[in-house]
């Protein structure tokens, strides 16, 4: 059965920051899905910079009011930020990240079916360091992205939650061509 109502949580890649015309992959899903049936709805609740902790704070109130049939969640890259330099600890320690993923699954399951969509690999040549438009220096390491993405995949397998593994699929290909010039966001 195709769900009528879809709610999506994540950061800037899900939000569609680099794709203002199409709204990223969720914006494109919205256009396609809502054309299929007048009752179909896709709610893009992505927030640039959001972490697993941020999504946890808003998942129940923002998803439950929309009564979704399915909840899509993409996490990871904002949790692996290393401020200042590449030896600084990640924003969210791996143990806390794993705990947050389990909590996200448990909370989301009380509302609807859940699908996790992996993050994308990063291009370290461009993300160590990555200086934001606000002159914040962040570092995104591919090794961290692999570790955190594999943690999500493992937890989803253990909890029997659907998982779309774009990350490892892209790693098998020339994925850098699909990234924006910042090496962090997907092209439209």
mmCIF file with all atom_site columns, C-alpha atoms in Angstrom:
data_model
loop_
_atom_site.group_PDB
_atom_site.id
_atom_site.type_symbol
_atom_site.label_atom_id
_atom_site.label_alt_id
_atom_site.label_comp_id
_atom_site.label_asym_id
_atom_site.label_entity_id
_atom_site.label_seq_id
_atom_site.pdbx_PDB_ins_code
_atom_site.Cartn_x
_atom_site.Cartn_y
_atom_site.Cartn_z
_atom_site.occupancy
_atom_site.B_iso_or_equiv
_atom_site.pdbx_formal_charge
_atom_site.auth_seq_id
_atom_site.auth_comp_id
_atom_site.auth_asym_id
_atom_site.auth_atom_id
_atom_site.pdbx_PDB_model_num
ATOM 1   C CA . UNK A 1 1   ? 0.000  0.000  0.000  1.00 0.00 ? 1   UNK A CA 1
ATOM 2   C CA . UNK A 1 2   ? 1.254  3.476  -0.874 1.00 0.00 ? 2   UNK A CA 1
ATOM 3   C CA . UNK A 1 3   ? 1.063  5.834  2.119  1.00 0.00 ? 3   UNK A CA 1
ATOM 4   C CA . UNK A 1 4   ? -1.074 8.946  1.776  1.00 0.00 ? 4   UNK A CA 1
ATOM 5   C CA . UNK A 1 5   ? 0.716  11.044 4.373  1.00 0.00 ? 5   UNK A CA 1
ATOM 6   C CA . UNK A 1 6   ? 4.511  11.186 4.653  1.00 0.00 ? 6   UNK A CA 1
ATOM 7   C CA . UNK A 1 7   ? 6.495  13.188 7.193  1.00 0.00 ? 7   UNK A CA 1
ATOM 8   C CA . UNK A 1 8   ? 10.245 13.656 6.707  1.00 0.00 ? 8   UNK A CA 1
ATOM 9   C CA . UNK A 1 9   ? 12.813 14.757 9.311  1.00 0.00 ? 9   UNK A CA 1
ATOM 10  C CA . UNK A 1 10  ? 16.478 15.590 8.781  1.00 0.00 ? 10  UNK A CA 1
ATOM 11  C CA . UNK A 1 11  ? 18.982 18.332 8.093  1.00 0.00 ? 11  UNK A CA 1
ATOM 12  C CA . UNK A 1 12  ? 19.874 20.479 5.105  1.00 0.00 ? 12  UNK A CA 1
ATOM 13  C CA . UNK A 1 13  ? 20.187 17.618 2.607  1.00 0.00 ? 13  UNK A CA 1
ATOM 14  C CA . UNK A 1 14  ? 16.639 16.522 3.375  1.00 0.00 ? 14  UNK A CA 1
ATOM 15  C CA . UNK A 1 15  ? 15.423 20.121 3.584  1.00 0.00 ? 15  UNK A CA 1
ATOM 16  C CA . UNK A 1 16  ? 16.775 20.784 0.081  1.00 0.00 ? 16  UNK A CA 1
ATOM 17  C CA . UNK A 1 17  ? 19.115 23.666 0.925  1.00 0.00 ? 17  UNK A CA 1
ATOM 18  C CA . UNK A 1 18  ? 21.136 23.332 -2.291 1.00 0.00 ? 18  UNK A CA 1
ATOM 19  C CA . UNK A 1 19  ? 18.064 22.714 -4.464 1.00 0.00 ? 19  UNK A CA 1
ATOM 20  C CA . UNK A 1 20  ? 15.872 25.824 -4.118 1.00 0.00 ? 20  UNK A CA 1
ATOM 21  C CA . UNK A 1 21  ? 13.939 25.009 -7.313 1.00 0.00 ? 21  UNK A CA 1
ATOM 22  C CA . UNK A 1 22  ? 13.087 21.390 -6.537 1.00 0.00 ? 22  UNK A CA 1
ATOM 23  C CA . UNK A 1 23  ? 13.271 21.431 -2.754 1.00 0.00 ? 23  UNK A CA 1
ATOM 24  C CA . UNK A 1 24  ? 15.741 18.528 -2.574 1.00 0.00 ? 24  UNK A CA 1
ATOM 25  C CA . UNK A 1 25  ? 14.727 14.910 -2.790 1.00 0.00 ? 25  UNK A CA 1
ATOM 26  C CA . UNK A 1 26  ? 11.820 15.369 -0.368 1.00 0.00 ? 26  UNK A CA 1
ATOM 27  C CA . UNK A 1 27  ? 10.559 18.362 -2.319 1.00 0.00 ? 27  UNK A CA 1
ATOM 28  C CA . UNK A 1 28  ? 10.700 16.288 -5.477 1.00 0.00 ? 28  UNK A CA 1
ATOM 29  C CA . UNK A 1 29  ? 8.949  13.393 -3.713 1.00 0.00 ? 29  UNK A CA 1
ATOM 30  C CA . UNK A 1 30  ? 6.254  15.853 -2.604 1.00 0.00 ? 30  UNK A CA 1
ATOM 31  C CA . UNK A 1 31  ? 5.560  17.021 -6.163 1.00 0.00 ? 31  UNK A CA 1
ATOM 32  C CA . UNK A 1 32  ? 5.443  13.457 -7.505 1.00 0.00 ? 32  UNK A CA 1
ATOM 33  C CA . UNK A 1 33  ? 3.435  11.983 -4.610 1.00 0.00 ? 33  UNK A CA 1
ATOM 34  C CA . UNK A 1 34  ? 0.844  14.746 -4.339 1.00 0.00 ? 34  UNK A CA 1
ATOM 35  C CA . UNK A 1 35  ? 0.137  14.553 -8.094 1.00 0.00 ? 35  UNK A CA 1
ATOM 36  C CA . UNK A 1 36  ? -0.792 10.884 -7.674 1.00 0.00 ? 36  UNK A CA 1
ATOM 37  C CA . UNK A 1 37  ? -3.774 11.490 -5.401 1.00 0.00 ? 37  UNK A CA 1
ATOM 38  C CA . UNK A 1 38  ? -5.536 14.587 -4.089 1.00 0.00 ? 38  UNK A CA 1
ATOM 39  C CA . UNK A 1 39  ? -5.361 13.125 -0.547 1.00 0.00 ? 39  UNK A CA 1
ATOM 40  C CA . UNK A 1 40  ? -1.592 12.584 -0.596 1.00 0.00 ? 40  UNK A CA 1
ATOM 41  C CA . UNK A 1 41  ? 0.609  14.847 1.516  1.00 0.00 ? 41  UNK A CA 1
ATOM 42  C CA . UNK A 1 42  ? 4.348  15.110 2.081  1.00 0.00 ? 42  UNK A CA 1
ATOM 43  C CA . UNK A 1 43  ? 5.573  17.291 4.943  1.00 0.00 ? 43  UNK A CA 1
ATOM 44  C CA . UNK A 1 44  ? 9.229  18.299 4.698  1.00 0.00 ? 44  UNK A CA 1
ATOM 45  C CA . UNK A 1 45  ? 10.274 18.979 8.291  1.00 0.00 ? 45  UNK A CA 1
ATOM 46  C CA . UNK A 1 46  ? 13.981 19.157 7.539  1.00 0.00 ? 46  UNK A CA 1
ATOM 47  C CA . UNK A 1 47  ? 15.934 21.915 9.281  1.00 0.00 ? 47  UNK A CA 1
ATOM 48  C CA . UNK A 1 48  ? 19.406 22.923 8.175  1.00 0.00 ? 48  UNK A CA 1
ATOM 49  C CA . UNK A 1 49  ? 21.895 21.979 10.886 1.00 0.00 ? 49  UNK A CA 1
ATOM 50  C CA . UNK A 1 50  ? 19.530 19.663 12.751 1.00 0.00 ? 50  UNK A CA 1
ATOM 51  C CA . UNK A 1 51  ? 21.016 16.789 14.734 1.00 0.00 ? 51  UNK A CA 1
ATOM 52  C CA . UNK A 1 52  ? 19.511 13.635 16.200 1.00 0.00 ? 52  UNK A CA 1
ATOM 53  C CA . UNK A 1 53  ? 19.002 15.525 19.471 1.00 0.00 ? 53  UNK A CA 1
ATOM 54  C CA . UNK A 1 54  ? 17.085 18.273 17.667 1.00 0.00 ? 54  UNK A CA 1
ATOM 55  C CA . UNK A 1 55  ? 14.891 15.820 15.802 1.00 0.00 ? 55  UNK A CA 1
ATOM 56  C CA . UNK A 1 56  ? 14.142 13.980 19.052 1.00 0.00 ? 56  UNK A CA 1
ATOM 57  C CA . UNK A 1 57  ? 12.819 17.196 20.618 1.00 0.00 ? 57  UNK A CA 1
ATOM 58  C CA . UNK A 1 58  ? 10.343 17.811 17.822 1.00 0.00 ? 58  UNK A CA 1
ATOM 59  C CA . UNK A 1 59  ? 9.462  14.409 16.362 1.00 0.00 ? 59  UNK A CA 1
ATOM 60  C CA . UNK A 1 60  ? 6.425  13.621 18.530 1.00 0.00 ? 60  UNK A CA 1
ATOM 61  C CA . UNK A 1 61  ? 4.756  17.053 18.466 1.00 0.00 ? 61  UNK A CA 1
ATOM 62  C CA . UNK A 1 62  ? 5.454  17.766 14.792 1.00 0.00 ? 62  UNK A CA 1
ATOM 63  C CA . UNK A 1 63  ? 4.697  14.299 13.425 1.00 0.00 ? 63  UNK A CA 1
ATOM 64  C CA . UNK A 1 64  ? 1.677  13.372 15.533 1.00 0.00 ? 64  UNK A CA 1
ATOM 65  C CA . UNK A 1 65  ? -0.301 16.463 14.541 1.00 0.00 ? 65  UNK A CA 1
ATOM 66  C CA . UNK A 1 66  ? 0.126  15.515 10.860 1.00 0.00 ? 66  UNK A CA 1
ATOM 67  C CA . UNK A 1 67  ? -1.017 11.896 11.359 1.00 0.00 ? 67  UNK A CA 1
ATOM 68  C CA . UNK A 1 68  ? 1.442  10.350 8.897  1.00 0.00 ? 68  UNK A CA 1
ATOM 69  C CA . UNK A 1 69  ? 1.310  6.831  7.475  1.00 0.00 ? 69  UNK A CA 1
ATOM 70  C CA . UNK A 1 70  ? 5.092  6.825  7.281  1.00 0.00 ? 70  UNK A CA 1
ATOM 71  C CA . UNK A 1 71  ? 7.952  8.800  8.825  1.00 0.00 ? 71  UNK A CA 1
ATOM 72  C CA . UNK A 1 72  ? 11.196 9.256  6.876  1.00 0.00 ? 72  UNK A CA 1
ATOM 73  C CA . UNK A 1 73  ? 14.319 10.155 8.849  1.00 0.00 ? 73  UNK A CA 1
ATOM 74  C CA . UNK A 1 74  ? 17.766 11.133 7.583  1.00 0.00 ? 74  UNK A CA 1
ATOM 75  C CA . UNK A 1 75  ? 20.456 11.835 10.172 1.00 0.00 ? 75  UNK A CA 1
ATOM 76  C CA . UNK A 1 76  ? 24.153 11.793 10.756 1.00 0.00 ? 76  UNK A CA 1
ATOM 77  C CA . UNK A 1 77  ? 26.160 14.525 9.082  1.00 0.00 ? 77  UNK A CA 1
ATOM 78  C CA . UNK A 1 78  ? 25.367 17.282 11.574 1.00 0.00 ? 78  UNK A CA 1
ATOM 79  C CA . UNK A 1 79  ? 26.154 14.888 14.416 1.00 0.00 ? 79  UNK A CA 1
ATOM 80  C CA . UNK A 1 80  ? 29.665 14.222 13.043 1.00 0.00 ? 80  UNK A CA 1
ATOM 81  C CA . UNK A 1 81  ? 30.751 17.864 12.832 1.00 0.00 ? 81  UNK A CA 1
ATOM 82  C CA . UNK A 1 82  ? 34.175 18.454 14.298 1.00 0.00 ? 82  UNK A CA 1
ATOM 83  C CA . UNK A 1 83  ? 34.530 22.155 15.082 1.00 0.00 ? 83  UNK A CA 1
ATOM 84  C CA . UNK A 1 84  ? 37.887 23.947 14.831 1.00 0.00 ? 84  UNK A CA 1
ATOM 85  C CA . UNK A 1 85  ? 39.904 21.023 13.435 1.00 0.00 ? 85  UNK A CA 1
ATOM 86  C CA . UNK A 1 86  ? 39.665 17.363 12.478 1.00 0.00 ? 86  UNK A CA 1
ATOM 87  C CA . UNK A 1 87  ? 40.899 16.127 15.870 1.00 0.00 ? 87  UNK A CA 1
ATOM 88  C CA . UNK A 1 88  ? 38.177 17.930 17.845 1.00 0.00 ? 88  UNK A CA 1
ATOM 89  C CA . UNK A 1 89  ? 35.546 15.460 19.142 1.00 0.00 ? 89  UNK A CA 1
ATOM 90  C CA . UNK A 1 90  ? 32.398 15.017 17.077 1.00 0.00 ? 90  UNK A CA 1
ATOM 91  C CA . UNK A 1 91  ? 29.399 17.157 18.005 1.00 0.00 ? 91  UNK A CA 1
ATOM 92  C CA . UNK A 1 92  ? 27.532 14.045 19.138 1.00 0.00 ? 92  UNK A CA 1
ATOM 93  C CA . UNK A 1 93  ? 29.615 11.207 20.603 1.00 0.00 ? 93  UNK A CA 1
ATOM 94  C CA . UNK A 1 94  ? 28.953 7.868  18.889 1.00 0.00 ? 94  UNK A CA 1
ATOM 95  C CA . UNK A 1 95  ? 27.414 6.295  22.017 1.00 0.00 ? 95  UNK A CA 1
ATOM 96  C CA . UNK A 1 96  ? 24.959 9.212  22.369 1.00 0.00 ? 96  UNK A CA 1
ATOM 97  C CA . UNK A 1 97  ? 24.227 9.117  18.636 1.00 0.00 ? 97  UNK A CA 1
ATOM 98  C CA . UNK A 1 98  ? 23.339 5.406  18.854 1.00 0.00 ? 98  UNK A CA 1
ATOM 99  C CA . UNK A 1 99  ? 21.088 6.124  21.840 1.00 0.00 ? 99  UNK A CA 1
ATOM 100 C CA . UNK A 1 100 ? 19.396 8.944  19.916 1.00 0.00 ? 100 UNK A CA 1
ATOM 101 C CA . UNK A 1 101 ? 18.792 6.704  16.893 1.00 0.00 ? 101 UNK A CA 1
ATOM 102 C CA . UNK A 1 102 ? 17.141 4.076  19.103 1.00 0.00 ? 102 UNK A CA 1
ATOM 103 C CA . UNK A 1 103 ? 15.007 6.777  20.744 1.00 0.00 ? 103 UNK A CA 1
ATOM 104 C CA . UNK A 1 104 ? 14.010 8.189  17.343 1.00 0.00 ? 104 UNK A CA 1
ATOM 105 C CA . UNK A 1 105 ? 12.926 4.731  16.201 1.00 0.00 ? 105 UNK A CA 1
ATOM 106 C CA . UNK A 1 106 ? 10.945 4.091  19.386 1.00 0.00 ? 106 UNK A CA 1
ATOM 107 C CA . UNK A 1 107 ? 9.230  7.486  19.268 1.00 0.00 ? 107 UNK A CA 1
ATOM 108 C CA . UNK A 1 108 ? 8.456  7.332  15.549 1.00 0.00 ? 108 UNK A CA 1
ATOM 109 C CA . UNK A 1 109 ? 7.050  3.795  15.802 1.00 0.00 ? 109 UNK A CA 1
ATOM 110 C CA . UNK A 1 110 ? 4.378  5.073  18.204 1.00 0.00 ? 110 UNK A CA 1
ATOM 111 C CA . UNK A 1 111 ? 3.040  7.225  15.362 1.00 0.00 ? 111 UNK A CA 1
ATOM 112 C CA . UNK A 1 112 ? 3.675  5.447  12.054 1.00 0.00 ? 112 UNK A CA 1
ATOM 113 C CA . UNK A 1 113 ? 5.901  3.109  10.085 1.00 0.00 ? 113 UNK A CA 1
ATOM 114 C CA . UNK A 1 114 ? 9.491  4.324  9.917  1.00 0.00 ? 114 UNK A CA 1
ATOM 115 C CA . UNK A 1 115 ? 12.065 4.431  7.124  1.00 0.00 ? 115 UNK A CA 1
ATOM 116 C CA . UNK A 1 116 ? 15.597 5.682  7.645  1.00 0.00 ? 116 UNK A CA 1
ATOM 117 C CA . UNK A 1 117 ? 17.383 7.132  4.637  1.00 0.00 ? 117 UNK A CA 1
ATOM 118 C CA . UNK A 1 118 ? 21.150 7.217  4.923  1.00 0.00 ? 118 UNK A CA 1
ATOM 119 C CA . UNK A 1 119 ? 23.172 10.383 4.707  1.00 0.00 ? 119 UNK A CA 1
ATOM 120 C CA . UNK A 1 120 ? 25.454 10.922 1.719  1.00 0.00 ? 120 UNK A CA 1
ATOM 121 C CA . UNK A 1 121 ? 29.220 10.389 1.742  1.00 0.00 ? 121 UNK A CA 1
ATOM 122 C CA . UNK A 1 122 ? 31.310 13.551 2.029  1.00 0.00 ? 122 UNK A CA 1
ATOM 123 C CA . UNK A 1 123 ? 34.253 14.745 -0.042 1.00 0.00 ? 123 UNK A CA 1
ATOM 124 C CA . UNK A 1 124 ? 37.013 15.351 2.519  1.00 0.00 ? 124 UNK A CA 1
ATOM 125 C CA . UNK A 1 125 ? 39.008 17.400 0.026  1.00 0.00 ? 125 UNK A CA 1
ATOM 126 C CA . UNK A 1 126 ? 36.281 20.016 0.481  1.00 0.00 ? 126 UNK A CA 1
ATOM 127 C CA . UNK A 1 127 ? 35.004 19.318 4.003  1.00 0.00 ? 127 UNK A CA 1
ATOM 128 C CA . UNK A 1 128 ? 38.277 19.486 5.956  1.00 0.00 ? 128 UNK A CA 1
ATOM 129 C CA . UNK A 1 129 ? 37.806 22.295 6.744  1.00 0.00 ? 129 UNK A CA 1
ATOM 130 C CA . UNK A 1 130 ? 34.472 23.582 5.506  1.00 0.00 ? 130 UNK A CA 1
ATOM 131 C CA . UNK A 1 131 ? 33.934 27.268 6.273  1.00 0.00 ? 131 UNK A CA 1
ATOM 132 C CA . UNK A 1 132 ? 30.254 28.224 6.395  1.00 0.00 ? 132 UNK A CA 1
ATOM 133 C CA . UNK A 1 133 ? 28.735 31.436 5.100  1.00 0.00 ? 133 UNK A CA 1
ATOM 134 C CA . UNK A 1 134 ? 28.827 32.642 8.737  1.00 0.00 ? 134 UNK A CA 1
ATOM 135 C CA . UNK A 1 135 ? 32.587 31.902 8.929  1.00 0.00 ? 135 UNK A CA 1
ATOM 136 C CA . UNK A 1 136 ? 32.085 28.878 11.182 1.00 0.00 ? 136 UNK A CA 1
ATOM 137 C CA . UNK A 1 137 ? 34.796 26.288 10.670 1.00 0.00 ? 137 UNK A CA 1
ATOM 138 C CA . UNK A 1 138 ? 33.523 22.711 10.616 1.00 0.00 ? 138 UNK A CA 1
ATOM 139 C CA . UNK A 1 139 ? 35.209 19.485 9.633  1.00 0.00 ? 139 UNK A CA 1
ATOM 140 C CA . UNK A 1 140 ? 33.386 16.479 8.206  1.00 0.00 ? 140 UNK A CA 1
ATOM 141 C CA . UNK A 1 141 ? 35.455 13.308 8.006  1.00 0.00 ? 141 UNK A CA 1
ATOM 142 C CA . UNK A 1 142 ? 34.486 10.489 5.668  1.00 0.00 ? 142 UNK A CA 1
ATOM 143 C CA . UNK A 1 143 ? 35.591 7.965  8.312  1.00 0.00 ? 143 UNK A CA 1
ATOM 144 C CA . UNK A 1 144 ? 33.119 9.508  10.788 1.00 0.00 ? 144 UNK A CA 1
ATOM 145 C CA . UNK A 1 145 ? 30.365 9.480  8.175  1.00 0.00 ? 145 UNK A CA 1
ATOM 146 C CA . UNK A 1 146 ? 31.036 5.778  7.530  1.00 0.00 ? 146 UNK A CA 1
ATOM 147 C CA . UNK A 1 147 ? 31.046 4.920  11.257 1.00 0.00 ? 147 UNK A CA 1
ATOM 148 C CA . UNK A 1 148 ? 27.846 6.825  12.064 1.00 0.00 ? 148 UNK A CA 1
ATOM 149 C CA . UNK A 1 149 ? 26.030 5.647  8.922  1.00 0.00 ? 149 UNK A CA 1
ATOM 150 C CA . UNK A 1 150 ? 26.919 2.038  9.688  1.00 0.00 ? 150 UNK A CA 1
ATOM 151 C CA . UNK A 1 151 ? 25.632 2.524  13.244 1.00 0.00 ? 151 UNK A CA 1
ATOM 152 C CA . UNK A 1 152 ? 22.241 3.654  11.885 1.00 0.00 ? 152 UNK A CA 1
ATOM 153 C CA . UNK A 1 153 ? 22.145 0.723  9.472  1.00 0.00 ? 153 UNK A CA 1
ATOM 154 C CA . UNK A 1 154 ? 22.998 -1.755 12.239 1.00 0.00 ? 154 UNK A CA 1
ATOM 155 C CA . UNK A 1 155 ? 20.352 -0.386 14.613 1.00 0.00 ? 155 UNK A CA 1
ATOM 156 C CA . UNK A 1 156 ? 17.718 -0.387 11.868 1.00 0.00 ? 156 UNK A CA 1
ATOM 157 C CA . UNK A 1 157 ? 18.519 -4.028 11.100 1.00 0.00 ? 157 UNK A CA 1
ATOM 158 C CA . UNK A 1 158 ? 18.298 -4.964 14.794 1.00 0.00 ? 158 UNK A CA 1
ATOM 159 C CA . UNK A 1 159 ? 14.991 -3.115 15.212 1.00 0.00 ? 159 UNK A CA 1
ATOM 160 C CA . UNK A 1 160 ? 13.591 -4.317 11.872 1.00 0.00 ? 160 UNK A CA 1
ATOM 161 C CA . UNK A 1 161 ? 13.219 -0.774 10.527 1.00 0.00 ? 161 UNK A CA 1
ATOM 162 C CA . UNK A 1 162 ? 13.419 -0.163 6.782  1.00 0.00 ? 162 UNK A CA 1
ATOM 163 C CA . UNK A 1 163 ? 16.708 1.433  5.754  1.00 0.00 ? 163 UNK A CA 1
ATOM 164 C CA . UNK A 1 164 ? 17.551 2.978  2.383  1.00 0.00 ? 164 UNK A CA 1
ATOM 165 C CA . UNK A 1 165 ? 21.332 2.761  2.041  1.00 0.00 ? 165 UNK A CA 1
ATOM 166 C CA . UNK A 1 166 ? 22.263 5.499  -0.422 1.00 0.00 ? 166 UNK A CA 1
ATOM 167 C CA . UNK A 1 167 ? 25.574 6.055  1.389  1.00 0.00 ? 167 UNK A CA 1
ATOM 168 C CA . UNK A 1 168 ? 27.172 2.681  0.680  1.00 0.00 ? 168 UNK A CA 1
ATOM 169 C CA . UNK A 1 169 ? 25.681 2.577  -2.810 1.00 0.00 ? 169 UNK A CA 1
ATOM 170 C CA . UNK A 1 170 ? 27.308 5.925  -3.599 1.00 0.00 ? 170 UNK A CA 1
ATOM 171 C CA . UNK A 1 171 ? 30.649 4.812  -2.119 1.00 0.00 ? 171 UNK A CA 1
ATOM 172 C CA . UNK A 1 172 ? 30.756 2.075  -4.772 1.00 0.00 ? 172 UNK A CA 1
ATOM 173 C CA . UNK A 1 173 ? 30.511 4.726  -7.504 1.00 0.00 ? 173 UNK A CA 1
ATOM 174 C CA . UNK A 1 174 ? 32.104 8.039  -8.422 1.00 0.00 ? 174 UNK A CA 1
ATOM 175 C CA . UNK A 1 175 ? 29.879 9.783  -5.856 1.00 0.00 ? 175 UNK A CA 1
ATOM 176 C CA . UNK A 1 176 ? 31.715 13.118 -5.780 1.00 0.00 ? 176 UNK A CA 1
ATOM 177 C CA . UNK A 1 177 ? 30.041 14.042 -9.065 1.00 0.00 ? 177 UNK A CA 1
ATOM 178 C CA . UNK A 1 178 ? 26.699 14.040 -7.221 1.00 0.00 ? 178 UNK A CA 1
ATOM 179 C CA . UNK A 1 179 ? 27.854 16.422 -4.506 1.00 0.00 ? 179 UNK A CA 1
ATOM 180 C CA . UNK A 1 180 ? 27.568 20.196 -4.533 1.00 0.00 ? 180 UNK A CA 1
ATOM 181 C CA . UNK A 1 181 ? 30.810 22.167 -4.629 1.00 0.00 ? 181 UNK A CA 1
ATOM 182 C CA . UNK A 1 182 ? 30.923 22.185 -0.788 1.00 0.00 ? 182 UNK A CA 1
ATOM 183 C CA . UNK A 1 183 ? 31.472 18.404 -0.777 1.00 0.00 ? 183 UNK A CA 1
ATOM 184 C CA . UNK A 1 184 ? 28.683 17.974 1.776  1.00 0.00 ? 184 UNK A CA 1
ATOM 185 C CA . UNK A 1 185 ? 25.331 18.463 0.049  1.00 0.00 ? 185 UNK A CA 1
ATOM 186 C CA . UNK A 1 186 ? 23.851 16.504 -2.803 1.00 0.00 ? 186 UNK A CA 1
ATOM 187 C CA . UNK A 1 187 ? 23.325 18.176 -6.152 1.00 0.00 ? 187 UNK A CA 1
ATOM 188 C CA . UNK A 1 188 ? 19.766 18.597 -7.320 1.00 0.00 ? 188 UNK A CA 1
#
